[in-house]
Short mmCIF file of C-alpha atoms in Angstrom, two decimals:
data_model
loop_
_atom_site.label_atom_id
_atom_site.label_comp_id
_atom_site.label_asym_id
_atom_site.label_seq_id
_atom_site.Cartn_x
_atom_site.Cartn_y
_atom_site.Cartn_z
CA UNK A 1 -78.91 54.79 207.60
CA UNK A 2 -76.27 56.34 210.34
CA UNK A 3 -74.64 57.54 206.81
CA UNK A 4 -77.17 58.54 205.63
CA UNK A 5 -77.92 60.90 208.92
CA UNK A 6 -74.92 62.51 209.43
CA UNK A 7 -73.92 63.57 206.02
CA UNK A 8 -77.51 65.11 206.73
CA UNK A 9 -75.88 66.92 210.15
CA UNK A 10 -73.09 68.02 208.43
CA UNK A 11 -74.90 69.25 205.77
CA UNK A 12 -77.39 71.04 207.87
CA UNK A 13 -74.70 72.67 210.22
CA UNK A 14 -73.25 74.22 207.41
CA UNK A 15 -76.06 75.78 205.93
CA UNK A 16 -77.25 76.81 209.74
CA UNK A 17 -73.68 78.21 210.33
CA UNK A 18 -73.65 80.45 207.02
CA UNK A 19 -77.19 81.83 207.85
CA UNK A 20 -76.36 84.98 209.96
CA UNK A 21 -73.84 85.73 206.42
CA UNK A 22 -76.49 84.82 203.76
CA UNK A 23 -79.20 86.54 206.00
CA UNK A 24 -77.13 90.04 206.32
CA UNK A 25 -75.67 89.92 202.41
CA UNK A 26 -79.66 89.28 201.39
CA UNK A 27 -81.20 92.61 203.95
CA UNK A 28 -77.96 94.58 201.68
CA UNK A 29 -79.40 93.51 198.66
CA UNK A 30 -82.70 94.60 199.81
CA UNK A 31 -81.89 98.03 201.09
CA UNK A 32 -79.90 98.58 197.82
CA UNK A 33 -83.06 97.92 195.61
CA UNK A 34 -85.52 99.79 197.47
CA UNK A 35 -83.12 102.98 197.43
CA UNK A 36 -83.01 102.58 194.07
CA UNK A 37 -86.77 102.15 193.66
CA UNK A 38 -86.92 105.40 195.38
CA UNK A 39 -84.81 107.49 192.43
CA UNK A 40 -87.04 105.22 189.60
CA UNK A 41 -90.12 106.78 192.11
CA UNK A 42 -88.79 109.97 191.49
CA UNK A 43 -87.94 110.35 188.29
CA UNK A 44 -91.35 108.80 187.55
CA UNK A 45 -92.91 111.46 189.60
CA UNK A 46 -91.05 114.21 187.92
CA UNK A 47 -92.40 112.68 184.44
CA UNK A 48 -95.51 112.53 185.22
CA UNK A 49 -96.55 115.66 187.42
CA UNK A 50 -98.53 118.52 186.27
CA UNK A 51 -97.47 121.95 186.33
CA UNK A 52 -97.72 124.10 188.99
CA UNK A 53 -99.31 127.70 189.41
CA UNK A 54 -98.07 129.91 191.46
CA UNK A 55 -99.59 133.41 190.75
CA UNK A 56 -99.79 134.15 187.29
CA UNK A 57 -96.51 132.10 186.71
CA UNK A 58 -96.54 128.10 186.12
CA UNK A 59 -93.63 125.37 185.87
CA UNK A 60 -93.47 121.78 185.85
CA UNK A 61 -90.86 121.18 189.02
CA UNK A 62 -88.29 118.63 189.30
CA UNK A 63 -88.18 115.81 191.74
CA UNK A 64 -85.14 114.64 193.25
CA UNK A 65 -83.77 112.49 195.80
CA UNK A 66 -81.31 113.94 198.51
CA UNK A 67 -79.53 111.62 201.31
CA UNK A 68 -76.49 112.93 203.75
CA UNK A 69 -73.76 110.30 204.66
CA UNK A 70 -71.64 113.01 206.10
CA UNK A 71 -71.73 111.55 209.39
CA UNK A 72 -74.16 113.79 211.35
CA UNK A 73 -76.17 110.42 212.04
CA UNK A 74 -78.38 110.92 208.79
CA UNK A 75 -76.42 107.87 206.88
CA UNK A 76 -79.51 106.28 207.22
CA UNK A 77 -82.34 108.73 206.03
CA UNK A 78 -82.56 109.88 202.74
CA UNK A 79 -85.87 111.87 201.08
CA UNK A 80 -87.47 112.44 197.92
CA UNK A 81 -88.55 115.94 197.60
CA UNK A 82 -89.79 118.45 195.08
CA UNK A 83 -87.95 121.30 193.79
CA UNK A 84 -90.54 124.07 193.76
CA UNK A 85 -87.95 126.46 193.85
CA UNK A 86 -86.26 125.44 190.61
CA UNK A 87 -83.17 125.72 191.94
CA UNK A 88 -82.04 121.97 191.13
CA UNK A 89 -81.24 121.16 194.91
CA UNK A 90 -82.71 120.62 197.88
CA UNK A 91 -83.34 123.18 200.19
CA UNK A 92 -84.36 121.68 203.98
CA UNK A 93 -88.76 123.17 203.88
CA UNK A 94 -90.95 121.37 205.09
CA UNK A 95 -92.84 122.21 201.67
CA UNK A 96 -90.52 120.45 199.75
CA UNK A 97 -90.02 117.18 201.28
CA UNK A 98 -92.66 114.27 199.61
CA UNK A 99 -91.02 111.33 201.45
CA UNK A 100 -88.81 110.16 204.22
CA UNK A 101 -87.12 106.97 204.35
CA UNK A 102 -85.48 105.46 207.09
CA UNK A 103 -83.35 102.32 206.57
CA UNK A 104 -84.56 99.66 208.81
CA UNK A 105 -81.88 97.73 208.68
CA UNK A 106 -77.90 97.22 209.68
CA UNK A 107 -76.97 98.83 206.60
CA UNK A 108 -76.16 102.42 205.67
CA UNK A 109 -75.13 104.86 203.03
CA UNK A 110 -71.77 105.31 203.18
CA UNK A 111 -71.31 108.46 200.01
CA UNK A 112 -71.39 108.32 196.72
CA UNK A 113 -68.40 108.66 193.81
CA UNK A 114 -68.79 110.42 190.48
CA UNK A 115 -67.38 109.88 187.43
CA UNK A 116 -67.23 106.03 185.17
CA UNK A 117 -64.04 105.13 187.03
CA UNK A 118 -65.37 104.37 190.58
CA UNK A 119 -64.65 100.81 192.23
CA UNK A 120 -66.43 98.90 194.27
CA UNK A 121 -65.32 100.57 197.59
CA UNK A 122 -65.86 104.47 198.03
CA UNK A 123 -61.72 104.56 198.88
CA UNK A 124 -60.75 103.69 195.45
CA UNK A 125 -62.58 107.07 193.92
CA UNK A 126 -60.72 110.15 193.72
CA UNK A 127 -61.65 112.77 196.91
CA UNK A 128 -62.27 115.32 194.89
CA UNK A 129 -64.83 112.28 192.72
CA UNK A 130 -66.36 111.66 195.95
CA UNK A 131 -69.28 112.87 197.93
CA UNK A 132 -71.32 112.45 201.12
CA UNK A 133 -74.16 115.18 200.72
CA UNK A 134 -75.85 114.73 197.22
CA UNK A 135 -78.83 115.82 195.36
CA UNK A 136 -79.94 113.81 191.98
CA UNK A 137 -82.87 115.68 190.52
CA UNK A 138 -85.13 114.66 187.73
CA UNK A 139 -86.40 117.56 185.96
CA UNK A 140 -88.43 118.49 182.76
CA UNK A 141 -89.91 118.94 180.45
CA UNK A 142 -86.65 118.44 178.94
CA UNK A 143 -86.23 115.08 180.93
CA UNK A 144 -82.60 116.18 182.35
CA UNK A 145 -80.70 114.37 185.29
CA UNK A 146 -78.96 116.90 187.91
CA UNK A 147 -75.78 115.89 190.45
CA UNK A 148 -75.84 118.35 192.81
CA UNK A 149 -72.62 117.87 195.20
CA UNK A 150 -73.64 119.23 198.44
CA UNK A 151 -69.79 119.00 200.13
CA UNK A 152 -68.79 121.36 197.33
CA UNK A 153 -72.00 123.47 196.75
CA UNK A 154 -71.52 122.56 193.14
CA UNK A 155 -73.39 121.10 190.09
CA UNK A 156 -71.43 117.93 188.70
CA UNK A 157 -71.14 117.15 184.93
CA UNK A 158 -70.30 113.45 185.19
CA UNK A 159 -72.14 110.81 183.25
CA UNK A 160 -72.72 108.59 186.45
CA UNK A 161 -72.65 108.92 190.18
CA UNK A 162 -72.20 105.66 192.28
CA UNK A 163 -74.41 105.59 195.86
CA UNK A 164 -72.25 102.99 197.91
CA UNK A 165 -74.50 100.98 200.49
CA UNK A 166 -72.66 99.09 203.26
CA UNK A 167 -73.31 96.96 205.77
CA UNK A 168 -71.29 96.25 209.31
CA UNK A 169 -69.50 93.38 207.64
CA UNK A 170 -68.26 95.28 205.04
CA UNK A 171 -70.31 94.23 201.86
CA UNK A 172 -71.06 96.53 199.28
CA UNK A 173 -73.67 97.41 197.17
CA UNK A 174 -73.73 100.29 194.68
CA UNK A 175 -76.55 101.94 192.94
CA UNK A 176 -75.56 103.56 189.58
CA UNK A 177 -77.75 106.94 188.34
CA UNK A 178 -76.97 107.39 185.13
CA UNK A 179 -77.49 111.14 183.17
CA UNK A 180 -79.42 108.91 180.91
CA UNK A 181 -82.06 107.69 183.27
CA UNK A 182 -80.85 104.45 183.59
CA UNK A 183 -80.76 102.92 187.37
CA UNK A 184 -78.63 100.01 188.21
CA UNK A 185 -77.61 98.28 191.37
CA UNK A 186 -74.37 96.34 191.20
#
């Protein structure tokens, strides 16, 4: 029986000692799929919308979702918002803005890379491949994925971008947008 017991102390002091560990790794895994649940949200959105009239004119806008990692303290806010202005970007209106999230927990968005050949970490893309201000909008009727670049005011052509998620013991997550519509997190 005294065997018995502490092969059950040593068993439970491990498990209590990897907790804290487990417990932040799990909240990463969490923040990563509800960040991605907010691009399916908006590409759903941008599917299913009806036009808009304005005037005489109508158009079916494109939702996107915009986040800024470019350390002005907004690396853990990101928004989905409309484009009523067509202009596949956002533009900071309060007319355009649908939702804002705020990450609850220790982890952040730390950019994003473009391009197939990104690695795990954000260092291992190329600078000009990475980003820390982007726009992914989900347009249509034509369903059509947009990278909008805000460090270099630019539209990107890439295939993929990766959004890296981080936490403060340096585990990462990364959510992959694909031009095709399809959303991973890896």
């Amino acid at each position: 029986m005294l065997i018995t017991m502490g092969v059950f102390a040593l068993i439970s002091s491990m498990v209590l000692a990897n907790y804290p560990r487990f417990s932040e790794r799990l909240t990463l895994e969490q923040t990563a799929q509800k960040i991605a649940l907010s691009f399916r949200e908006a590409k759903i959105i941008s599917l299913t919308v009806g036009e808009f009239k304005v005037g005489t004119e109508s158009f079916f806008p494109g939702y996107g979702v915009h986040f800024d990692a470019s350390g002005n303290g907004d690396d853990k806010r990101y928004l989905i918002f409309s484009d009523l202005d067509a202009n596949k970007k956002y533009i900071e209106s309060d007319d355009g803005e649908k939702d804002v999230f705020i990450i609850q927990s220790s982890a952040f968005i730390s950019g994003a890379c473009f391009g197939e050949e990104n690695d795990e970490s954000l260092g291992q893309c190329e600078v000009y491949n990475q980003a820390k201000i982007l726009d992914v909008v989900f347009t249509r009727p034509k369903p059509s994925i947009d990278f909008y670049d805000g460090d270099r005011s630019q539209w990107r052509n890439e295939q993929n971008v990766s959004i890296f998620v981080v936490n403060p013991e340096s585990d990462v997550k990364k959510i992959i947008i694909w031009k095709t519509g399809q959303i991973t997190v890896k």
